[in-house]
């Protein structure tokens, strides 16, 4: 455990001392937040124009709903993109030959892999939770209807989804050996992931084939929980203003707060179980990958000894 702690701390320090990695990790959520406010917020708000025109007193509540939608979309994306950026440390070590140097010492491959995983998760969590706090400040400025349980729920969602993003990122980076490969994958994930978790656009607006793929993504249900915790209290205020419950339910479905899995819907607890299931599957895949590399390395040593 001491070796894991030392290596984890070493990887965290490397990340925070790398000005480029640190800057790109912190600046990307800020840029996304401004882009979401400039573009997505207006689109979200326009979808409620009919409701506002029927009752002008509802506009502050709609502002609260739209700001919650913006922040839930932001968090749903960065919990994947930030860990992928931070996991670049392990690729940097590979390309610089540091990894090979570690293997000349008694440090085991699994120990080193675990240190990269923990360092990526801890560093990512710091940035994602910081971004969540910025988001809460934004919601407060626009229209605050959140409760303490909503804030706790957003925190739990961020912690779990960051773990999902870390596991996926470390698994992908395990196959990469150069920063050029990292750049390509970073572009693919940064550009496309938001669509496949329902962060950028409602799932029902996609072609049916894309919808089906999205519904098998565990992060889709994590995004749903983020939306619930960021917007449900504001929707409850709409109910207090005598907006029909049927209309509210349709709005919640349209905003992917209630994903429809081929005619079936799940509650929040089931959403969490789906996310945890995704984390476990990815962790098993990462573990099997490490074991296969260890077995392959041992077989090579065995054949080398036979040849000699």
PDB file of N, CA, C and O in Angstrom, residues 6-54:
ATOM      1  N   UNK A   6       2.825   6.170  -2.690  1.00  0.00           N
ATOM      2  CA  UNK A   6       3.947   6.988  -3.176  1.00  0.00           C
ATOM      3  C   UNK A   6       3.816   7.242  -4.677  1.00  0.00           C
ATOM      4  O   UNK A   6       3.978   8.377  -5.152  1.00  0.00           O
ATOM      5  N   UNK A   7       3.515   6.177  -5.437  1.00  0.00           N
ATOM      6  CA  UNK A   7       3.387   6.324  -6.890  1.00  0.00           C
ATOM      7  C   UNK A   7       2.180   7.181  -7.252  1.00  0.00           C
ATOM      8  O   UNK A   7       2.233   7.978  -8.206  1.00  0.00           O
ATOM      9  N   UNK A   8       1.086   7.019  -6.511  1.00  0.00           N
ATOM     10  CA  UNK A   8      -0.112   7.821  -6.772  1.00  0.00           C
ATOM     11  C   UNK A   8       0.187   9.299  -6.560  1.00  0.00           C
ATOM     12  O   UNK A   8      -0.173  10.150  -7.391  1.00  0.00           O
ATOM     13  N   UNK A   9       0.847   9.608  -5.452  1.00  0.00           N
ATOM     14  CA  UNK A   9       1.207  10.993  -5.159  1.00  0.00           C
ATOM     15  C   UNK A   9       2.169  11.541  -6.200  1.00  0.00           C
ATOM     16  O   UNK A   9       2.075  12.697  -6.614  1.00  0.00           O
ATOM     17  N   UNK A  10       3.082  10.683  -6.655  1.00  0.00           N
ATOM     18  CA  UNK A  10       4.016  11.099  -7.714  1.00  0.00           C
ATOM     19  C   UNK A  10       3.267  11.453  -8.991  1.00  0.00           C
ATOM     20  O   UNK A  10       3.537  12.482  -9.632  1.00  0.00           O
ATOM     21  N   UNK A  11       2.283  10.638  -9.379  1.00  0.00           N
ATOM     22  CA  UNK A  11       1.524  10.895 -10.601  1.00  0.00           C
ATOM     23  C   UNK A  11       0.663  12.155 -10.474  1.00  0.00           C
ATOM     24  O   UNK A  11       0.500  12.903 -11.443  1.00  0.00           O
ATOM     25  N   UNK A  12       0.097  12.373  -9.290  1.00  0.00           N
ATOM     26  CA  UNK A  12      -0.701  13.580  -9.061  1.00  0.00           C
ATOM     27  C   UNK A  12       0.183  14.824  -9.189  1.00  0.00           C
ATOM     28  O   UNK A  12      -0.204  15.824  -9.811  1.00  0.00           O
ATOM     29  N   UNK A  13       1.384  14.767  -8.605  1.00  0.00           N
ATOM     30  CA  UNK A  13       2.293  15.915  -8.661  1.00  0.00           C
ATOM     31  C   UNK A  13       2.737  16.192 -10.096  1.00  0.00           C
ATOM     32  O   UNK A  13       2.854  17.352 -10.497  1.00  0.00           O
ATOM     33  N   UNK A  14       2.976  15.130 -10.858  1.00  0.00           N
ATOM     34  CA  UNK A  14       3.371  15.318 -12.262  1.00  0.00           C
ATOM     35  C   UNK A  14       2.266  16.038 -13.019  1.00  0.00           C
ATOM     36  O   UNK A  14       2.534  16.960 -13.809  1.00  0.00           O
ATOM     37  N   UNK A  15       1.026  15.643 -12.756  1.00  0.00           N
ATOM     38  CA  UNK A  15      -0.088  16.286 -13.448  1.00  0.00           C
ATOM     39  C   UNK A  15      -0.186  17.766 -13.076  1.00  0.00           C
ATOM     40  O   UNK A  15      -0.286  18.635 -13.943  1.00  0.00           O
ATOM     41  N   UNK A  16      -0.141  18.061 -11.785  1.00  0.00           N
ATOM     42  CA  UNK A  16      -0.318  19.441 -11.352  1.00  0.00           C
ATOM     43  C   UNK A  16       0.901  20.310 -11.667  1.00  0.00           C
ATOM     44  O   UNK A  16       0.788  21.535 -11.689  1.00  0.00           O
ATOM     45  N   UNK A  17       2.058  19.692 -11.930  1.00  0.00           N
ATOM     46  CA  UNK A  17       3.238  20.464 -12.312  1.00  0.00           C
ATOM     47  C   UNK A  17       3.335  20.643 -13.821  1.00  0.00           C
ATOM     48  O   UNK A  17       4.133  21.473 -14.294  1.00  0.00           O
ATOM     49  N   UNK A  18       2.545  19.871 -14.569  1.00  0.00           N
ATOM     50  CA  UNK A  18       2.540  20.014 -16.025  1.00  0.00           C
ATOM     51  C   UNK A  18       1.580  21.151 -16.382  1.00  0.00           C
ATOM     52  O   UNK A  18       0.361  20.984 -16.360  1.00  0.00           O
ATOM     53  N   UNK A  19       2.122  22.302 -16.713  1.00  0.00           N
ATOM     54  CA  UNK A  19       1.293  23.490 -16.956  1.00  0.00           C
ATOM     55  C   UNK A  19       0.294  23.291 -18.088  1.00  0.00           C
ATOM     56  O   UNK A  19      -0.841  23.774 -18.021  1.00  0.00           O
ATOM     57  N   UNK A  20       0.723  22.556 -19.134  1.00  0.00           N
ATOM     58  CA  UNK A  20      -0.168  22.355 -20.272  1.00  0.00           C
ATOM     59  C   UNK A  20      -1.362  21.489 -19.893  1.00  0.00           C
ATOM     60  O   UNK A  20      -2.513  21.828 -20.175  1.00  0.00           O
ATOM     61  N   UNK A  21      -1.080  20.335 -19.245  1.00  0.00           N
ATOM     62  CA  UNK A  21      -2.162  19.449 -18.832  1.00  0.00           C
ATOM     63  C   UNK A  21      -3.093  20.141 -17.834  1.00  0.00           C
ATOM     64  O   UNK A  21      -4.321  20.047 -17.932  1.00  0.00           O
ATOM     65  N   UNK A  22      -2.507  20.844 -16.884  1.00  0.00           N
ATOM     66  CA  UNK A  22      -3.301  21.520 -15.861  1.00  0.00           C
ATOM     67  C   UNK A  22      -4.169  22.613 -16.482  1.00  0.00           C
ATOM     68  O   UNK A  22      -5.363  22.728 -16.179  1.00  0.00           O
ATOM     69  N   UNK A  23      -3.581  23.392 -17.369  1.00  0.00           N
ATOM     70  CA  UNK A  23      -4.323  24.475 -18.018  1.00  0.00           C
ATOM     71  C   UNK A  23      -5.463  23.921 -18.868  1.00  0.00           C
ATOM     72  O   UNK A  23      -6.594  24.406 -18.802  1.00  0.00           O
ATOM     73  N   UNK A  24      -5.167  22.887 -19.663  1.00  0.00           N
ATOM     74  CA  UNK A  24      -6.193  22.323 -20.541  1.00  0.00           C
ATOM     75  C   UNK A  24      -7.325  21.689 -19.741  1.00  0.00           C
ATOM     76  O   UNK A  24      -8.490  21.744 -20.154  1.00  0.00           O
ATOM     77  N   UNK A  25      -7.007  21.108 -18.598  1.00  0.00           N
ATOM     78  CA  UNK A  25      -8.034  20.475 -17.771  1.00  0.00           C
ATOM     79  C   UNK A  25      -8.958  21.508 -17.134  1.00  0.00           C
ATOM     80  O   UNK A  25     -10.167  21.306 -17.064  1.00  0.00           O
ATOM     81  N   UNK A  26      -8.383  22.616 -16.669  1.00  0.00           N
ATOM     82  CA  UNK A  26      -9.194  23.629 -15.998  1.00  0.00           C
ATOM     83  C   UNK A  26      -9.903  24.553 -16.984  1.00  0.00           C
ATOM     84  O   UNK A  26     -10.998  25.035 -16.714  1.00  0.00           O
ATOM     85  N   UNK A  27      -9.270  24.817 -18.123  1.00  0.00           N
ATOM     86  CA  UNK A  27      -9.854  25.769 -19.060  1.00  0.00           C
ATOM     87  C   UNK A  27     -11.013  25.165 -19.845  1.00  0.00           C
ATOM     88  O   UNK A  27     -11.964  25.860 -20.217  1.00  0.00           O
ATOM     89  N   UNK A  28     -10.962  23.849 -20.104  1.00  0.00           N
ATOM     90  CA  UNK A  28     -12.016  23.234 -20.922  1.00  0.00           C
ATOM     91  C   UNK A  28     -13.397  23.316 -20.269  1.00  0.00           C
ATOM     92  O   UNK A  28     -14.376  23.637 -20.953  1.00  0.00           O
ATOM     93  N   UNK A  29     -13.550  23.071 -18.940  1.00  0.00           N
ATOM     94  CA  UNK A  29     -14.876  23.255 -18.341  1.00  0.00           C
ATOM     95  C   UNK A  29     -15.363  24.700 -18.409  1.00  0.00           C
ATOM     96  O   UNK A  29     -16.563  24.948 -18.598  1.00  0.00           O
ATOM     97  N   UNK A  30     -14.423  25.659 -18.256  1.00  0.00           N
ATOM     98  CA  UNK A  30     -14.804  27.068 -18.317  1.00  0.00           C
ATOM     99  C   UNK A  30     -15.292  27.429 -19.711  1.00  0.00           C
ATOM    100  O   UNK A  30     -16.323  28.097 -19.883  1.00  0.00           O
ATOM    101  N   UNK A  31     -14.560  26.959 -20.735  1.00  0.00           N
ATOM    102  CA  UNK A  31     -14.964  27.231 -22.122  1.00  0.00           C
ATOM    103  C   UNK A  31     -16.316  26.596 -22.414  1.00  0.00           C
ATOM    104  O   UNK A  31     -17.207  27.217 -23.012  1.00  0.00           O
ATOM    105  N   UNK A  32     -16.476  25.334 -21.982  1.00  0.00           N
ATOM    106  CA  UNK A  32     -17.748  24.655 -22.210  1.00  0.00           C
ATOM    107  C   UNK A  32     -18.899  25.379 -21.508  1.00  0.00           C
ATOM    108  O   UNK A  32     -19.992  25.514 -22.073  1.00  0.00           O
ATOM    109  N   UNK A  33     -18.646  25.854 -20.293  1.00  0.00           N
ATOM    110  CA  UNK A  33     -19.696  26.560 -19.555  1.00  0.00           C
ATOM    111  C   UNK A  33     -20.139  27.804 -20.311  1.00  0.00           C
ATOM    112  O   UNK A  33     -21.339  28.049 -20.469  1.00  0.00           O
ATOM    113  N   UNK A  34     -19.176  28.588 -20.812  1.00  0.00           N
ATOM    114  CA  UNK A  34     -19.529  29.792 -21.561  1.00  0.00           C
ATOM    115  C   UNK A  34     -20.249  29.452 -22.866  1.00  0.00           C
ATOM    116  O   UNK A  34     -21.206  30.130 -23.259  1.00  0.00           O
ATOM    117  N   UNK A  35     -19.793  28.394 -23.553  1.00  0.00           N
ATOM    118  CA  UNK A  35     -20.455  27.988 -24.798  1.00  0.00           C
ATOM    119  C   UNK A  35     -21.885  27.530 -24.528  1.00  0.00           C
ATOM    120  O   UNK A  35     -22.814  27.847 -25.285  1.00  0.00           O
ATOM    121  N   UNK A  36     -22.074  26.761 -23.452  1.00  0.00           N
ATOM    122  CA  UNK A  36     -23.411  26.290 -23.102  1.00  0.00           C
ATOM    123  C   UNK A  36     -24.327  27.466 -22.771  1.00  0.00           C
ATOM    124  O   UNK A  36     -25.489  27.497 -23.165  1.00  0.00           O
ATOM    125  N   UNK A  37     -23.775  28.442 -22.024  1.00  0.00           N
ATOM    126  CA  UNK A  37     -24.583  29.609 -21.659  1.00  0.00           C
ATOM    127  C   UNK A  37     -24.947  30.422 -22.901  1.00  0.00           C
ATOM    128  O   UNK A  37     -26.086  30.880 -23.049  1.00  0.00           O
ATOM    129  N   UNK A  38     -23.981  30.581 -23.828  1.00  0.00           N
ATOM    130  CA  UNK A  38     -24.214  31.396 -25.017  1.00  0.00           C
ATOM    131  C   UNK A  38     -25.157  30.739 -26.009  1.00  0.00           C
ATOM    132  O   UNK A  38     -25.957  31.426 -26.669  1.00  0.00           O
ATOM    133  N   UNK A  39     -25.078  29.416 -26.141  1.00  0.00           N
ATOM    134  CA  UNK A  39     -25.830  28.740 -27.193  1.00  0.00           C
ATOM    135  C   UNK A  39     -26.930  27.820 -26.659  1.00  0.00           C
ATOM    136  O   UNK A  39     -28.102  27.977 -27.003  1.00  0.00           O
ATOM    137  N   UNK A  40     -26.549  26.861 -25.813  1.00  0.00           N
ATOM    138  CA  UNK A  40     -27.534  25.881 -25.367  1.00  0.00           C
ATOM    139  C   UNK A  40     -28.614  26.502 -24.489  1.00  0.00           C
ATOM    140  O   UNK A  40     -29.787  26.129 -24.590  1.00  0.00           O
ATOM    141  N   UNK A  41     -28.219  27.459 -23.633  1.00  0.00           N
ATOM    142  CA  UNK A  41     -29.207  28.054 -22.733  1.00  0.00           C
ATOM    143  C   UNK A  41     -30.351  28.686 -23.521  1.00  0.00           C
ATOM    144  O   UNK A  41     -31.518  28.516 -23.182  1.00  0.00           O
ATOM    145  N   UNK A  42     -30.013  29.421 -24.586  1.00  0.00           N
ATOM    146  CA  UNK A  42     -31.047  30.065 -25.394  1.00  0.00           C
ATOM    147  C   UNK A  42     -31.971  29.037 -26.044  1.00  0.00           C
ATOM    148  O   UNK A  42     -33.190  29.200 -26.073  1.00  0.00           O
ATOM    149  N   UNK A  43     -31.362  27.945 -26.539  1.00  0.00           N
ATOM    150  CA  UNK A  43     -32.170  26.881 -27.167  1.00  0.00           C
ATOM    151  C   UNK A  43     -33.085  26.239 -26.137  1.00  0.00           C
ATOM    152  O   UNK A  43     -34.273  26.001 -26.392  1.00  0.00           O
ATOM    153  N   UNK A  44     -32.536  25.958 -24.954  1.00  0.00           N
ATOM    154  CA  UNK A  44     -33.343  25.362 -23.891  1.00  0.00           C
ATOM    155  C   UNK A  44     -34.494  26.300 -23.511  1.00  0.00           C
ATOM    156  O   UNK A  44     -35.633  25.867 -23.343  1.00  0.00           O
ATOM    157  N   UNK A  45     -34.181  27.581 -23.393  1.00  0.00           N
ATOM    158  CA  UNK A  45     -35.182  28.555 -22.942  1.00  0.00           C
ATOM    159  C   UNK A  45     -36.300  28.701 -23.978  1.00  0.00           C
ATOM    160  O   UNK A  45     -37.471  28.844 -23.618  1.00  0.00           O
ATOM    161  N   UNK A  46     -35.932  28.667 -25.259  1.00  0.00           N
ATOM    162  CA  UNK A  46     -36.939  28.824 -26.308  1.00  0.00           C
ATOM    163  C   UNK A  46     -37.946  27.682 -26.297  1.00  0.00           C
ATOM    164  O   UNK A  46     -39.103  27.862 -26.706  1.00  0.00           O
ATOM    165  N   UNK A  47     -37.523  26.517 -25.829  1.00  0.00           N
ATOM    166  CA  UNK A  47     -38.443  25.378 -25.788  1.00  0.00           C
ATOM    167  C   UNK A  47     -39.558  25.586 -24.760  1.00  0.00           C
ATOM    168  O   UNK A  47     -40.575  24.881 -24.787  1.00  0.00           O
ATOM    169  N   UNK A  48     -39.374  26.559 -23.863  1.00  0.00           N
ATOM    170  CA  UNK A  48     -40.386  26.848 -22.845  1.00  0.00           C
ATOM    171  C   UNK A  48     -41.170  28.135 -23.150  1.00  0.00           C
ATOM    172  O   UNK A  48     -41.953  28.586 -22.323  1.00  0.00           O
ATOM    173  N   UNK A  49     -40.939  28.724 -24.337  1.00  0.00           N
ATOM    174  CA  UNK A  49     -41.559  30.009 -24.649  1.00  0.00           C
ATOM    175  C   UNK A  49     -43.080  29.969 -24.566  1.00  0.00           C
ATOM    176  O   UNK A  49     -43.719  30.899 -24.063  1.00  0.00           O
ATOM    177  N   UNK A  50     -43.670  28.874 -25.062  1.00  0.00           N
ATOM    178  CA  UNK A  50     -45.128  28.762 -25.033  1.00  0.00           C
ATOM    179  C   UNK A  50     -45.646  28.782 -23.604  1.00  0.00           C
ATOM    180  O   UNK A  50     -46.649  29.436 -23.295  1.00  0.00           O
ATOM    181  N   UNK A  51     -44.928  28.086 -22.726  1.00  0.00           N
ATOM    182  CA  UNK A  51     -45.337  28.033 -21.319  1.00  0.00           C
ATOM    183  C   UNK A  51     -45.211  29.415 -20.671  1.00  0.00           C
ATOM    184  O   UNK A  51     -46.095  29.845 -19.922  1.00  0.00           O
ATOM    185  N   UNK A  52     -44.140  30.126 -20.999  1.00  0.00           N
ATOM    186  CA  UNK A  52     -43.914  31.447 -20.401  1.00  0.00           C
ATOM    187  C   UNK A  52     -44.959  32.441 -20.874  1.00  0.00           C
ATOM    188  O   UNK A  52     -45.479  33.251 -20.100  1.00  0.00           O
ATOM    189  N   UNK A  53     -45.302  32.383 -22.183  1.00  0.00           N
ATOM    190  CA  UNK A  53     -46.280  33.323 -22.725  1.00  0.00           C
ATOM    191  C   UNK A  53     -47.650  33.145 -22.088  1.00  0.00           C
ATOM    192  O   UNK A  53     -48.431  34.089 -21.983  1.00  0.00           O
ATOM    193  N   UNK A  54     -47.931  31.920 -21.676  1.00  0.00           N
ATOM    194  CA  UNK A  54     -49.225  31.670 -21.042  1.00  0.00           C
ATOM    195  C   UNK A  54     -49.267  32.184 -19.610  1.00  0.00           C
ATOM    196  O   UNK A  54     -50.346  32.427 -19.061  1.00  0.00           O
TER     197      UNK A  54
END
